[in-house]
Short mmCIF file of C-alpha atoms in Angstrom, two decimals:
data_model
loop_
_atom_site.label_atom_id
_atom_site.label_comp_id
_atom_site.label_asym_id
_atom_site.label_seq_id
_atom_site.Cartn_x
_atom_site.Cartn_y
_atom_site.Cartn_z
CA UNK A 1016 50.78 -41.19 18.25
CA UNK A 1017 46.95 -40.40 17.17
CA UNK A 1018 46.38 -36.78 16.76
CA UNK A 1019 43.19 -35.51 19.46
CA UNK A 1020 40.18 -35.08 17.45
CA UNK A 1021 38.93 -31.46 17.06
CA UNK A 1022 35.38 -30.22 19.00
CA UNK A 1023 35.07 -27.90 16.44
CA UNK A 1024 32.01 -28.31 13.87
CA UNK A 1025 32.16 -25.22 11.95
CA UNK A 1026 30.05 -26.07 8.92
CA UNK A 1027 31.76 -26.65 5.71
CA UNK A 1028 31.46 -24.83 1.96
CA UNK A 1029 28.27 -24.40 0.78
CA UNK A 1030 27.32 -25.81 -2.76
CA UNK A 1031 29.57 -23.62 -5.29
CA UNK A 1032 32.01 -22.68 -2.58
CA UNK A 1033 35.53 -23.12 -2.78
CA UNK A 1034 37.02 -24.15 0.31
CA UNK A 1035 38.53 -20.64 1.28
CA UNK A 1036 35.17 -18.61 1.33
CA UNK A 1037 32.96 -18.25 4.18
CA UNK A 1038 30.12 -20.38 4.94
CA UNK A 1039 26.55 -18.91 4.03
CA UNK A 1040 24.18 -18.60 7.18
CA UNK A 1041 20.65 -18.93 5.85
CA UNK A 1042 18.72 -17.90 8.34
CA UNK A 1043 15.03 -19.11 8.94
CA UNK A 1044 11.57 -17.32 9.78
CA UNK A 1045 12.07 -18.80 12.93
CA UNK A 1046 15.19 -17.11 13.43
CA UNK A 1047 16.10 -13.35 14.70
CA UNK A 1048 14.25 -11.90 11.58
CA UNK A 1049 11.01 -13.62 12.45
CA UNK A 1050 11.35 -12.20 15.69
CA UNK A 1051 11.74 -8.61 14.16
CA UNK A 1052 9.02 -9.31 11.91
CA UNK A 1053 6.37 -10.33 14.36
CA UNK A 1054 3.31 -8.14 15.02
CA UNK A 1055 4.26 -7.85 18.76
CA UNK A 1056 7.56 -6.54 18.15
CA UNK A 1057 9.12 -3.25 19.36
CA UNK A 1058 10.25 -2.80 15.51
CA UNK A 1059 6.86 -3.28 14.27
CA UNK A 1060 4.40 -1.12 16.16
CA UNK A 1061 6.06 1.68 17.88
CA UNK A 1062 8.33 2.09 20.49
CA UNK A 1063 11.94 2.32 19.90
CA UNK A 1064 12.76 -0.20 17.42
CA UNK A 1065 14.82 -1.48 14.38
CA UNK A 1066 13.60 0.68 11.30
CA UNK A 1067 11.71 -1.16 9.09
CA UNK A 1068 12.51 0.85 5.74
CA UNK A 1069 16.21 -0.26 6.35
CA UNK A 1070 17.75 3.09 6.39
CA UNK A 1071 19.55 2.74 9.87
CA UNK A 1072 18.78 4.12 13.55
CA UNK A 1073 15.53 3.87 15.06
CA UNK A 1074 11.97 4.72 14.99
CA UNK A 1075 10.39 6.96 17.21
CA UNK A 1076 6.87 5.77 18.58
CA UNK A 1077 3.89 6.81 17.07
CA UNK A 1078 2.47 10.39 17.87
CA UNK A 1079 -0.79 9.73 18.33
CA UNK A 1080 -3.97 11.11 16.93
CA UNK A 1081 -4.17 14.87 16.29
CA UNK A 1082 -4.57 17.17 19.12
CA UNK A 1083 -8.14 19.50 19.54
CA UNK A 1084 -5.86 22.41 19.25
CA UNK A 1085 -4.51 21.45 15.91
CA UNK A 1086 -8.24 20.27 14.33
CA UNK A 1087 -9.73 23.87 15.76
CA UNK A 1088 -6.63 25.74 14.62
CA UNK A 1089 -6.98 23.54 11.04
CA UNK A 1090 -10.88 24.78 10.96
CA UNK A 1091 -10.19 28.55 11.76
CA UNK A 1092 -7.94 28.52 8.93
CA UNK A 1093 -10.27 26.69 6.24
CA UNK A 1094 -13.27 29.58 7.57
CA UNK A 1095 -10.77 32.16 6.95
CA UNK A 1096 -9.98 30.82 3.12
CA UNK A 1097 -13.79 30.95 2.68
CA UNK A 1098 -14.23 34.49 3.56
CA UNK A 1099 -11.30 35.50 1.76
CA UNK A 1100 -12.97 33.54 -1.33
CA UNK A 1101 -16.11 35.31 -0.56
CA UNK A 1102 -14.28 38.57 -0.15
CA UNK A 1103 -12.57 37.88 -3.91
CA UNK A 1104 -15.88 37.19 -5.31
CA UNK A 1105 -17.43 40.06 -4.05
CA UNK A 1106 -14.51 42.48 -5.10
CA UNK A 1107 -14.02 40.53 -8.45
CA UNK A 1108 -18.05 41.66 -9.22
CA UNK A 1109 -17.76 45.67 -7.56
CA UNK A 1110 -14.66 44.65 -10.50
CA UNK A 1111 -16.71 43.65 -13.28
CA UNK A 1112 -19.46 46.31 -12.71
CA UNK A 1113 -16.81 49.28 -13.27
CA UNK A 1114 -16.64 50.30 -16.96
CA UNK A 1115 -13.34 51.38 -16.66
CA UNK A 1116 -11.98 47.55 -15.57
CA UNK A 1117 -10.37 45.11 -17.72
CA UNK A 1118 -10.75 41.34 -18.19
CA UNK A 1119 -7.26 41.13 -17.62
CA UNK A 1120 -6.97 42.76 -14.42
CA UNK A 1121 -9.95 40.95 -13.36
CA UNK A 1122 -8.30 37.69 -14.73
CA UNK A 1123 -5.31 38.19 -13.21
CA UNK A 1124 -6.53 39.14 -9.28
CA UNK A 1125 -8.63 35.89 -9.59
CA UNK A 1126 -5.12 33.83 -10.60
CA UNK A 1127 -3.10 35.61 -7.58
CA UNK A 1128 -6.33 34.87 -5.10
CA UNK A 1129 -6.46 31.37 -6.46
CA UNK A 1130 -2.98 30.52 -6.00
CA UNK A 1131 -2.44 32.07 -2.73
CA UNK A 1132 -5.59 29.85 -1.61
CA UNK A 1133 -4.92 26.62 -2.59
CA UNK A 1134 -1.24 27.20 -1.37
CA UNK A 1135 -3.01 28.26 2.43
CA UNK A 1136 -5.16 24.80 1.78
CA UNK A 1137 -2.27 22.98 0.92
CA UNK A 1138 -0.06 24.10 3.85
CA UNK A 1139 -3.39 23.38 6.59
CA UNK A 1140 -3.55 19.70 5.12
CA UNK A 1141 0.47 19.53 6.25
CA UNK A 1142 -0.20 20.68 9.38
CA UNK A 1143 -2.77 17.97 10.10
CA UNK A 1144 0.01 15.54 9.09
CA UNK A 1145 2.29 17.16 11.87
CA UNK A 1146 4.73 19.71 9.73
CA UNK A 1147 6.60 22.38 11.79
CA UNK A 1148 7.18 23.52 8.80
CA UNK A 1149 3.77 24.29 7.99
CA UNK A 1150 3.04 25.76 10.99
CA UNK A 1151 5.47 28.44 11.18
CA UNK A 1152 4.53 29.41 6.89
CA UNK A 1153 1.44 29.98 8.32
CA UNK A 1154 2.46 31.49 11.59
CA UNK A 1155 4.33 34.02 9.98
CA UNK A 1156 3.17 34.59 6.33
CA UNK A 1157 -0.30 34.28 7.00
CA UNK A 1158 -0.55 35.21 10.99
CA UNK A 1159 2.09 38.61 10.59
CA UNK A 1160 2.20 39.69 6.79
CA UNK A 1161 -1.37 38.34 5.81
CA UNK A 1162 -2.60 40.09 8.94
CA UNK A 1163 -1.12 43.26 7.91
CA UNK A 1164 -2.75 42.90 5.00
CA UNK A 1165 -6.19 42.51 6.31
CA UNK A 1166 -6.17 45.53 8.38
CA UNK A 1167 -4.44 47.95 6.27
CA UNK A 1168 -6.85 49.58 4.58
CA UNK A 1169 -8.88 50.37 7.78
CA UNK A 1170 -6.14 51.89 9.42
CA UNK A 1171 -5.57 53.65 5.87
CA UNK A 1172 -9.35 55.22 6.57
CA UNK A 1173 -8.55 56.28 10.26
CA UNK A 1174 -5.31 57.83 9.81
CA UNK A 1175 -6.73 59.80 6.67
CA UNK A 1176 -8.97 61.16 9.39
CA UNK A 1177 -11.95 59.01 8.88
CA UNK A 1178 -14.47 57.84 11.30
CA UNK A 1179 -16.17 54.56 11.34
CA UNK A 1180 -19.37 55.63 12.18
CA UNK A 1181 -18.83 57.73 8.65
CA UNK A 1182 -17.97 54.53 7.07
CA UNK A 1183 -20.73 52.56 8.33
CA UNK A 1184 -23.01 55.33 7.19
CA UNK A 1185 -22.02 55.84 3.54
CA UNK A 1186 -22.08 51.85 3.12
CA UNK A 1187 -23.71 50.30 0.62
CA UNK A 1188 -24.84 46.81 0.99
CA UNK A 1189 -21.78 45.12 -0.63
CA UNK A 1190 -19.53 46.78 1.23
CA UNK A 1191 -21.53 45.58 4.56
CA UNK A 1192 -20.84 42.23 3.61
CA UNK A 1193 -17.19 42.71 2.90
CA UNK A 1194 -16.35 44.34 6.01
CA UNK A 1195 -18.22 41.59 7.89
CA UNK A 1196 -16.28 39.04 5.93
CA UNK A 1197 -13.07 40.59 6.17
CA UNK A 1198 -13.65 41.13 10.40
CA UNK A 1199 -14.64 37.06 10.39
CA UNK A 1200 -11.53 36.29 8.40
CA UNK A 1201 -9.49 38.09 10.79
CA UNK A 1202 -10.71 37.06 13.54
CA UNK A 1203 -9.56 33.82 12.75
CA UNK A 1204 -6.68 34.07 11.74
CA UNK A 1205 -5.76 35.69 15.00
CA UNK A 1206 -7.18 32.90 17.26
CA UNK A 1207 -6.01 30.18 14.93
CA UNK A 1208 -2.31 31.20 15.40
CA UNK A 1209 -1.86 30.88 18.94
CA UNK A 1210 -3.90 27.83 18.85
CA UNK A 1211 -0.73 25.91 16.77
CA UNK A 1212 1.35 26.66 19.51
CA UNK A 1213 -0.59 25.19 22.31
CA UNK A 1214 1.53 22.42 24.60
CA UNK A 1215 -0.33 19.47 23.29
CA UNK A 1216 0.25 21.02 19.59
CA UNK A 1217 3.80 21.52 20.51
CA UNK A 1218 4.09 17.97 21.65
CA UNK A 1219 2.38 16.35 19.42
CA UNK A 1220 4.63 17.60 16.19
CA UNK A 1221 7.99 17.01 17.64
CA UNK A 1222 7.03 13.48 17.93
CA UNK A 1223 6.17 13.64 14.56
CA UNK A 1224 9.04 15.12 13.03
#
């Protein structure tokens, strides 16, 4: 009695297949990787998609561009670098002037400065890319400790019983220009913290990390 023919047209071995292994499935442009590839493809511009660096889950969308808050907190910042630069320059020559200074010293506060500048520089360019991590270095080591910093020698001068009408008085022209640095530097530091931590800041950099 004939045997019924089978329906099913699995394809056979591929070139330099044995019999046992498992078909290849070459799969086309055309196919479900040239839909993952087009342009107009969850995976490709934003959304939640298939990760396109192949390292598994999915992409969050894109964040968007960078909030006012974080530019204006980004520029306070910068200003307050410069006046601490200016501040450095101006202390580095009251430095140079005293007889009783060395080149070393001098050498050495301009290498701390330096380094603790370009590290405050280097940390505001992160948090234009969208670091939390950025944020809260400079939250807390510049917006508590370096703030503490900036106003300890005033409130050195008042609780020594000093006045700063006295102050202003027995100021010389240099120092006039340091203490209106050092209250512009401040000043921005304070309004550039709470600016980081504005909604839309908030937002915007837990979508980016």
């Amino acid at each position: 009695m004939p045997q019924p023919r089978s329906t099913d047209h699995r394809p056979g071995p591929s070139p330099g297949q044995s019999p046992g292994q498992t078909p290849r499935v070459h799969r086309t442009r055309g196919g479900l990787r040239g839909v993952l590839a087009a342009p107009n493809s969850l995976g490709a511009y934003g959304g939640w998609g298939p990760d396109p660096d192949g390292r598994g889950g999915a992409r969050r969308a894109p964040a968007g561009p960078v909030p006012a808050s974080i530019r204006a907190s980004s520029a306070l910042w910068l200003l307050a670098v410069a006046a601490g630069v200016f501040e450095t320059l101006l202390g580095a020559g009251q430095l140079a002037a005293d007889a009783d200074s060395s080149g070393v010293e001098l050498a050495l506060g301009l290498l701390v400065r330096g380094a603790v500048y370009g590290a405050v520089v280097w940390l505001v360019l992160r948090l234009r890319a969208g670091s939390n991590r950025a944020r809260l270095l400079l939250a807390f080591g510049l917006g508590v400790f370096g703030t503490l910093s900036l106003v300890a020698g005033p409130l050195g001068h008042l609780l020594d019983g000093g006045g700063v009408g006295d102050a202003l008085a027995s100021a010389g022209a240099v120092d006039l220009l340091f203490g209106a640095s050092r209250t512009l530097h401040l000043l921005a530091v304070l309004a550039a913290v709470p600016l980081m931590f504005r909604p839309a800041a908030n937002s915007w950099i837990s979508a980016r990390s």
